[in-house]
CSV table of C-alpha atoms and ligand atoms in Angstrom, one decimal:
chain,number,residue,atom,x,y,z
E,1,UNK,CA,90.7,107.7,114.0
E,2,UNK,CA,88.8,106.5,110.8
E,3,UNK,CA,91.1,103.6,110.7
E,4,UNK,CA,90.5,102.6,114.2
E,5,UNK,CA,86.7,102.7,114.1
E,6,UNK,CA,86.9,100.5,110.7
E,7,UNK,CA,89.0,98.3,113.0
E,8,UNK,CA,86.7,98.3,116.2
E,9,UNK,CA,83.2,97.9,113.4
E,10,UNK,CA,85.5,94.6,111.7
E,11,UNK,CA,86.5,93.4,115.1
E,12,UNK,CA,83.0,93.6,116.5
E,13,UNK,CA,81.5,92.1,113.4
E,14,UNK,CA,83.6,89.0,113.9
E,15,UNK,CA,83.3,88.6,117.4
E,16,UNK,CA,79.3,88.4,116.4
E,17,UNK,CA,80.5,85.9,114.0
E,18,UNK,CA,81.7,83.5,116.8
E,19,UNK,CA,79.3,84.7,119.7
E,20,UNK,CA,76.1,83.9,117.1
E,21,UNK,CA,77.2,79.9,116.5
E,22,UNK,CA,73.8,78.2,116.6
E,23,UNK,CA,73.2,76.3,119.7
E,24,UNK,CA,73.2,72.9,118.7
E,25,UNK,CA,69.1,71.6,119.1
E,26,UNK,CA,69.9,69.9,122.9
E,27,UNK,CA,70.9,73.2,124.6
E,28,UNK,CA,67.5,74.2,125.7
E,29,UNK,CA,67.4,71.2,127.1
E,30,UNK,CA,70.9,70.8,128.7
E,31,UNK,CA,70.2,74.9,130.1
E,32,UNK,CA,67.9,73.5,132.5
E,33,UNK,CA,70.7,72.4,134.7
E,34,UNK,CA,74.2,74.0,133.1
E,35,UNK,CA,72.5,77.5,132.7
E,36,UNK,CA,71.6,79.5,129.3
E,37,UNK,CA,75.4,80.8,129.4
E,38,UNK,CA,76.9,77.5,130.7
E,39,UNK,CA,78.0,78.2,133.8
E,40,UNK,CA,76.2,75.7,135.4
E,41,UNK,CA,74.2,76.0,139.1
E,42,UNK,CA,76.4,76.2,141.6
E,43,UNK,CA,73.0,76.5,144.4
E,44,UNK,CA,72.4,72.8,142.9
E,45,UNK,CA,76.1,71.2,142.3
E,46,UNK,CA,75.8,71.4,138.6
E,47,UNK,CA,79.0,71.9,137.1
E,48,UNK,CA,79.7,75.2,134.7
E,49,UNK,CA,80.9,73.5,130.9
E,50,UNK,CA,81.2,77.1,129.4
E,51,UNK,CA,85.1,78.0,127.9
E,52,UNK,CA,86.3,73.8,129.2
E,53,UNK,CA,88.5,72.0,126.4
E,54,UNK,CA,86.6,70.7,123.5
E,55,UNK,CA,88.3,67.3,124.3
E,56,UNK,CA,87.3,67.1,127.7
E,57,UNK,CA,84.1,68.1,127.1
E,58,UNK,CA,83.7,65.3,124.4
E,59,UNK,CA,85.5,62.9,126.4
E,60,UNK,CA,83.4,63.5,129.2
E,61,UNK,CA,79.5,62.7,127.4
E,62,UNK,CA,81.4,60.0,125.8
E,63,UNK,CA,82.2,58.0,129.2
E,64,UNK,CA,78.6,59.2,131.0
E,65,UNK,CA,77.4,57.0,127.7
E,66,UNK,CA,79.5,54.4,128.0
E,67,UNK,CA,79.6,54.3,131.5
E,68,UNK,CA,82.9,54.6,132.3
E,69,UNK,CA,81.9,57.8,134.3
E,70,UNK,CA,78.9,56.9,135.8
E,71,UNK,CA,76.4,59.4,137.1
E,72,UNK,CA,72.3,58.7,136.5
E,73,UNK,CA,71.7,61.8,135.2
E,74,UNK,CA,74.1,62.5,133.0
E,75,UNK,CA,73.7,58.8,131.5
E,76,UNK,CA,70.5,59.4,129.8
E,77,UNK,CA,71.5,62.7,128.6
E,78,UNK,CA,74.6,61.5,126.7
E,79,UNK,CA,73.4,58.2,125.9
E,80,UNK,CA,71.6,59.5,122.8
E,81,UNK,CA,74.1,61.5,121.2
E,82,UNK,CA,76.8,60.4,118.2
E,83,UNK,CA,79.8,61.2,118.0
E,84,UNK,CA,79.1,64.5,115.6
E,85,UNK,CA,76.3,65.5,118.4
E,86,UNK,CA,79.0,65.5,120.9
E,87,UNK,CA,81.3,67.6,118.8
E,88,UNK,CA,78.9,70.3,117.8
E,89,UNK,CA,78.0,70.6,121.7
E,90,UNK,CA,81.5,70.5,122.8
E,91,UNK,CA,82.4,73.1,120.5
E,92,UNK,CA,79.1,75.4,121.4
E,93,UNK,CA,80.0,75.5,124.9
E,94,UNK,CA,83.6,75.9,124.8
E,95,UNK,CA,82.7,78.9,122.4
E,96,UNK,CA,80.2,80.4,125.3
E,97,UNK,CA,82.2,83.1,127.4
E,98,UNK,CA,83.5,82.5,130.9
E,99,UNK,CA,81.6,84.9,133.1
E,100,UNK,CA,82.4,85.5,137.0
E,101,UNK,CA,79.7,85.0,138.9
E,102,UNK,CA,78.0,88.1,141.1
E,103,UNK,CA,79.5,85.9,144.0
E,104,UNK,CA,81.6,83.3,144.5
E,105,UNK,CA,82.0,81.1,148.5
E,106,UNK,CA,84.7,82.5,150.8
E,107,UNK,CA,88.3,81.0,150.4
E,108,UNK,CA,88.9,78.6,153.1
E,109,UNK,CA,90.7,80.3,156.1
E,110,UNK,CA,93.5,77.6,156.1
E,111,UNK,CA,95.7,77.2,153.6
E,112,UNK,CA,95.7,73.5,152.4
E,113,UNK,CA,93.8,73.5,149.5
E,114,UNK,CA,96.1,76.3,148.1
E,115,UNK,CA,99.5,74.8,149.1
E,116,UNK,CA,97.8,71.7,147.3
E,117,UNK,CA,96.6,73.6,144.1
E,118,UNK,CA,100.2,76.1,144.0
E,119,UNK,CA,103.1,73.3,145.3
E,120,UNK,CA,101.8,70.2,145.6
E,121,UNK,CA,103.0,68.4,148.7
E,122,UNK,CA,105.3,66.0,149.5
E,123,UNK,CA,107.7,66.2,146.5
E,124,UNK,CA,110.4,63.9,146.2
E,125,UNK,CA,108.7,60.8,148.9
E,126,UNK,CA,106.7,58.0,147.6
E,127,UNK,CA,103.2,60.2,148.2
E,128,UNK,CA,104.2,63.1,146.4
E,129,UNK,CA,101.3,65.0,145.1
E,130,UNK,CA,101.9,67.5,142.3
E,131,UNK,CA,100.5,70.9,142.0
E,132,UNK,CA,96.9,71.1,140.7
E,133,UNK,CA,97.5,74.0,139.0
E,134,UNK,CA,100.4,72.5,137.1
E,135,UNK,CA,98.1,71.0,135.4
E,136,UNK,CA,95.0,72.2,135.8
E,137,UNK,CA,96.8,76.3,134.9
E,138,UNK,CA,97.1,79.0,136.8
E,139,UNK,CA,94.5,80.1,139.4
E,140,UNK,CA,93.0,76.3,138.0
E,141,UNK,CA,91.4,77.9,135.2
E,142,UNK,CA,92.3,75.3,132.9
E,143,UNK,CA,94.7,74.5,130.1
E,144,UNK,CA,94.1,73.2,126.5
E,145,UNK,CA,93.9,70.8,125.3
E,146,UNK,CA,92.1,68.8,127.9
E,147,UNK,CA,92.6,70.0,132.2
E,148,UNK,CA,89.1,71.3,132.6
E,149,UNK,CA,89.0,74.7,134.3
E,150,UNK,CA,88.2,74.2,138.7
E,151,UNK,CA,88.1,77.7,139.4
E,152,UNK,CA,84.4,78.7,140.6
E,153,UNK,CA,83.1,75.4,140.1
E,154,UNK,CA,80.7,74.2,143.2
E,155,UNK,CA,82.9,73.2,145.3
E,156,UNK,CA,80.3,70.1,146.3
E,157,UNK,CA,80.7,69.3,143.1
E,158,UNK,CA,84.4,69.0,143.0
E,159,UNK,CA,84.2,67.4,146.0
E,160,UNK,CA,81.8,64.6,144.7
E,161,UNK,CA,84.6,63.8,141.3
E,162,UNK,CA,87.7,63.8,143.8
E,163,UNK,CA,85.6,60.8,145.3
E,164,UNK,CA,84.4,59.4,142.1
E,165,UNK,CA,87.8,58.3,141.1
E,166,UNK,CA,88.4,57.1,144.7
E,167,UNK,CA,85.0,54.9,144.5
E,168,UNK,CA,85.8,54.0,140.9
E,169,UNK,CA,82.5,55.9,139.6
E,170,UNK,CA,85.1,58.0,137.2
E,171,UNK,CA,87.7,55.7,135.6
E,172,UNK,CA,88.8,58.2,132.3
E,173,UNK,CA,91.2,56.8,130.3
E,174,UNK,CA,93.8,59.7,130.4
E,175,UNK,CA,96.7,57.8,132.0
E,176,UNK,CA,94.6,57.6,135.4
E,177,UNK,CA,96.5,60.8,136.3
E,178,UNK,CA,93.7,62.0,137.9
E,179,UNK,CA,92.6,58.8,139.4
E,180,UNK,CA,96.3,58.3,141.0
E,181,UNK,CA,96.4,61.8,142.6
E,182,UNK,CA,92.9,61.4,144.4
E,183,UNK,CA,93.6,58.0,145.5
E,184,UNK,CA,96.4,59.8,147.5
E,185,UNK,CA,93.8,62.4,148.8
E,186,UNK,CA,93.0,62.3,152.7
E,187,UNK,CA,89.2,63.6,153.1
E,188,UNK,CA,90.4,66.8,154.6
E,189,UNK,CA,92.4,67.6,151.6
E,190,UNK,CA,89.4,66.8,149.4
E,191,UNK,CA,87.3,69.1,151.1
E,192,UNK,CA,90.0,71.7,151.5
E,193,UNK,CA,91.1,71.5,148.0
E,194,UNK,CA,87.5,71.4,147.0
E,195,UNK,CA,86.7,74.5,148.4
E,196,UNK,CA,89.6,76.0,147.7
E,197,UNK,CA,89.1,75.7,144.3
E,198,UNK,CA,85.2,77.0,144.4
E,199,UNK,CA,86.7,80.4,145.5
E,200,UNK,CA,88.6,81.0,142.7
E,201,UNK,CA,87.1,83.4,140.2
E,202,UNK,CA,87.0,81.9,136.8
E,203,UNK,CA,88.1,83.1,133.8
E,204,UNK,CA,89.2,81.5,130.3
E,205,UNK,CA,92.7,80.5,130.8
E,206,UNK,CA,95.3,83.6,129.9
E,207,UNK,CA,92.6,86.1,131.4
C,301,HEC,C1,69.1,67.0,135.1
C,301,HEC,C2,70.3,67.7,135.5
C,301,HEC,C3,71.1,68.0,133.9
C,301,HEC,C4,70.9,68.1,132.7
C,301,HEC,C5,69.5,68.7,132.1
C,301,HEC,C6,72.3,68.4,132.3
C,301,HEC,N1,73.1,67.9,133.1
C,301,HEC,FE1,74.5,67.7,132.4
C,301,HEC,N2,75.4,67.3,134.6
C,301,HEC,C7,74.6,67.2,135.3
C,301,HEC,C8,75.4,66.7,136.6
C,301,HEC,C9,74.9,66.7,137.7
C,301,HEC,C10,76.8,66.4,136.4
C,301,HEC,C11,77.7,66.1,137.1
C,301,HEC,C12,77.5,64.6,137.0
C,301,HEC,C13,78.6,64.2,138.1
C,301,HEC,O1,78.7,64.5,139.1
C,301,HEC,O2,79.1,62.9,137.3
C,301,HEC,C14,76.8,67.1,135.0
C,301,HEC,C15,77.7,66.6,134.4
C,301,HEC,C16,78.1,67.1,133.0
C,301,HEC,C17,79.5,66.8,132.2
C,301,HEC,C18,80.6,67.0,132.5
C,301,HEC,C19,81.0,68.5,133.2
C,301,HEC,C20,82.9,68.1,133.8
C,301,HEC,O3,83.4,69.4,134.2
C,301,HEC,O4,83.0,67.7,133.7
C,301,HEC,C21,78.9,67.6,131.2
C,301,HEC,C22,80.4,67.9,130.0
C,301,HEC,C23,77.3,67.5,130.8
C,301,HEC,N3,77.3,67.4,131.9
C,301,HEC,C24,76.8,67.9,129.5
C,301,HEC,C25,75.3,68.3,129.4
C,301,HEC,C26,74.8,68.4,128.8
C,301,HEC,C27,75.7,68.4,127.3
C,301,HEC,C28,73.3,68.3,128.4
C,301,HEC,C29,72.1,68.4,127.5
C,301,HEC,C30,72.1,67.3,126.1
C,301,HEC,C31,73.5,67.9,129.8
C,301,HEC,N4,74.5,68.4,130.7
C,301,HEC,C32,71.9,68.3,130.4
C,301,HEC,C33,73.1,67.7,135.3
C,301,HEC,C34,72.5,68.0,134.0
C,302,HEC,C1,99.2,65.6,135.9
C,302,HEC,C2,98.1,66.2,135.1
C,302,HEC,C3,96.9,66.5,137.0
C,302,HEC,C4,97.1,66.8,137.9
C,302,HEC,C5,98.5,67.8,138.7
C,302,HEC,C6,96.0,67.6,138.4
C,302,HEC,N1,95.2,67.1,137.5
C,302,HEC,FE1,92.9,66.8,137.8
C,302,HEC,N2,92.4,66.3,136.0
C,302,HEC,C7,93.9,66.0,134.9
C,302,HEC,C8,92.5,65.4,134.0
C,302,HEC,C9,93.4,64.9,133.0
C,302,HEC,C10,91.7,65.6,134.1
C,302,HEC,C11,90.0,65.2,133.4
C,302,HEC,C12,90.4,64.0,133.8
C,302,HEC,C13,89.3,63.7,132.8
C,302,HEC,O1,89.3,63.4,131.7
C,302,HEC,O2,88.3,62.9,133.2
C,302,HEC,C14,91.3,66.5,135.4
C,302,HEC,C15,90.2,66.6,136.1
C,302,HEC,C16,90.1,67.1,137.2
C,302,HEC,C17,88.6,67.3,137.9
C,302,HEC,C18,87.2,66.9,137.5
C,302,HEC,C19,86.5,68.6,136.9
C,302,HEC,C20,85.3,68.7,136.0
C,302,HEC,O3,85.2,69.3,135.8
C,302,HEC,O4,84.7,67.4,136.3
C,302,HEC,C21,89.2,67.6,139.5
C,302,HEC,C22,88.0,68.1,140.3
C,302,HEC,C23,90.5,67.6,139.0
C,302,HEC,N3,91.0,67.3,138.3
C,302,HEC,C24,91.4,68.2,140.8
C,302,HEC,C25,92.5,68.1,140.9
C,302,HEC,C26,93.4,68.4,142.0
C,302,HEC,C27,92.3,68.5,143.5
C,302,HEC,C28,94.7,68.7,141.8
C,302,HEC,C29,95.6,68.7,142.7
C,302,HEC,C30,95.3,68.2,144.4
C,302,HEC,C31,94.5,67.8,140.2
C,302,HEC,N4,93.4,67.5,139.8
C,302,HEC,C32,95.6,67.8,139.7
C,302,HEC,C33,94.8,66.3,135.1
C,302,HEC,C34,95.5,66.4,136.6
């Protein structure tokens, strides 16, 4: 009894040590849109950052600054950040717990999005679309080192990202993996898969 009590106290202290990492000075500003807990603002379509891979967040801030990901709001917020500030911010948001929202949008009634997510379509053909979850992790919960969580992100945000790749407004350098996939998706597949992932409960990978 006594030992487990001591262990529990040690575990609690260790947990506090992680959770209390001082927020970077910019966080107050970011919170206006991404939330104080980093869980975004679904109604406004602002994405959650909490728990996302460090490398992914750093790369996005770099891309907004250098114009390979174009967004009017974020280019100004990222424009003033240097490499060490990007790293500190990425580590801060990565360390925030992924909190389940009070409510999630209902999952779509058809299985178009679910099929894309879990199985992909057209295996063995020239237009094979791989299962989203093969990179984005089971349930779309994300996967280290740089595959972002899609679960619980606002549907309109996810949709806008897939359209941004199609239009060339998002031009990441990860072997252009997402560009190739987005180009193969039809408008109705984009809507369906965005609605599917928006309805999945967000949690950290493996939770
Ligand atoms: C006025 C609202 C607003 C503020 C303030 C803001 N953001 Fe954003 N942020 C957005 C929007 C909108 C997007 C989605 C942009 C897009 O569609 O490409 C975004 C996207 C991002 C992304 C990419 C998320 C992903 O999943 O790819 C990161 C990282 C990010 N913001 C970090 C920050 C940081 C760090 C700050 C503070 C320095 C900040 N944001 C301040 C609105 C805001
Ligand atoms: C081969 C691996 C791979 C597969 C399969 C894959 N993705 Fe991605 N996805 C990525 C990578 C890598 C990124 C990060 C891209 C970047 O750095 O901008 C990403 C990012 C995204 C984003 C942006 C998330 C955000 O927070 O802004 C969306 C949306 C997305 N993928 C949707 C999908 C959908 C839908 C599918 C299935 C139809 C899919 N992905 C399949 C690798 C993959």
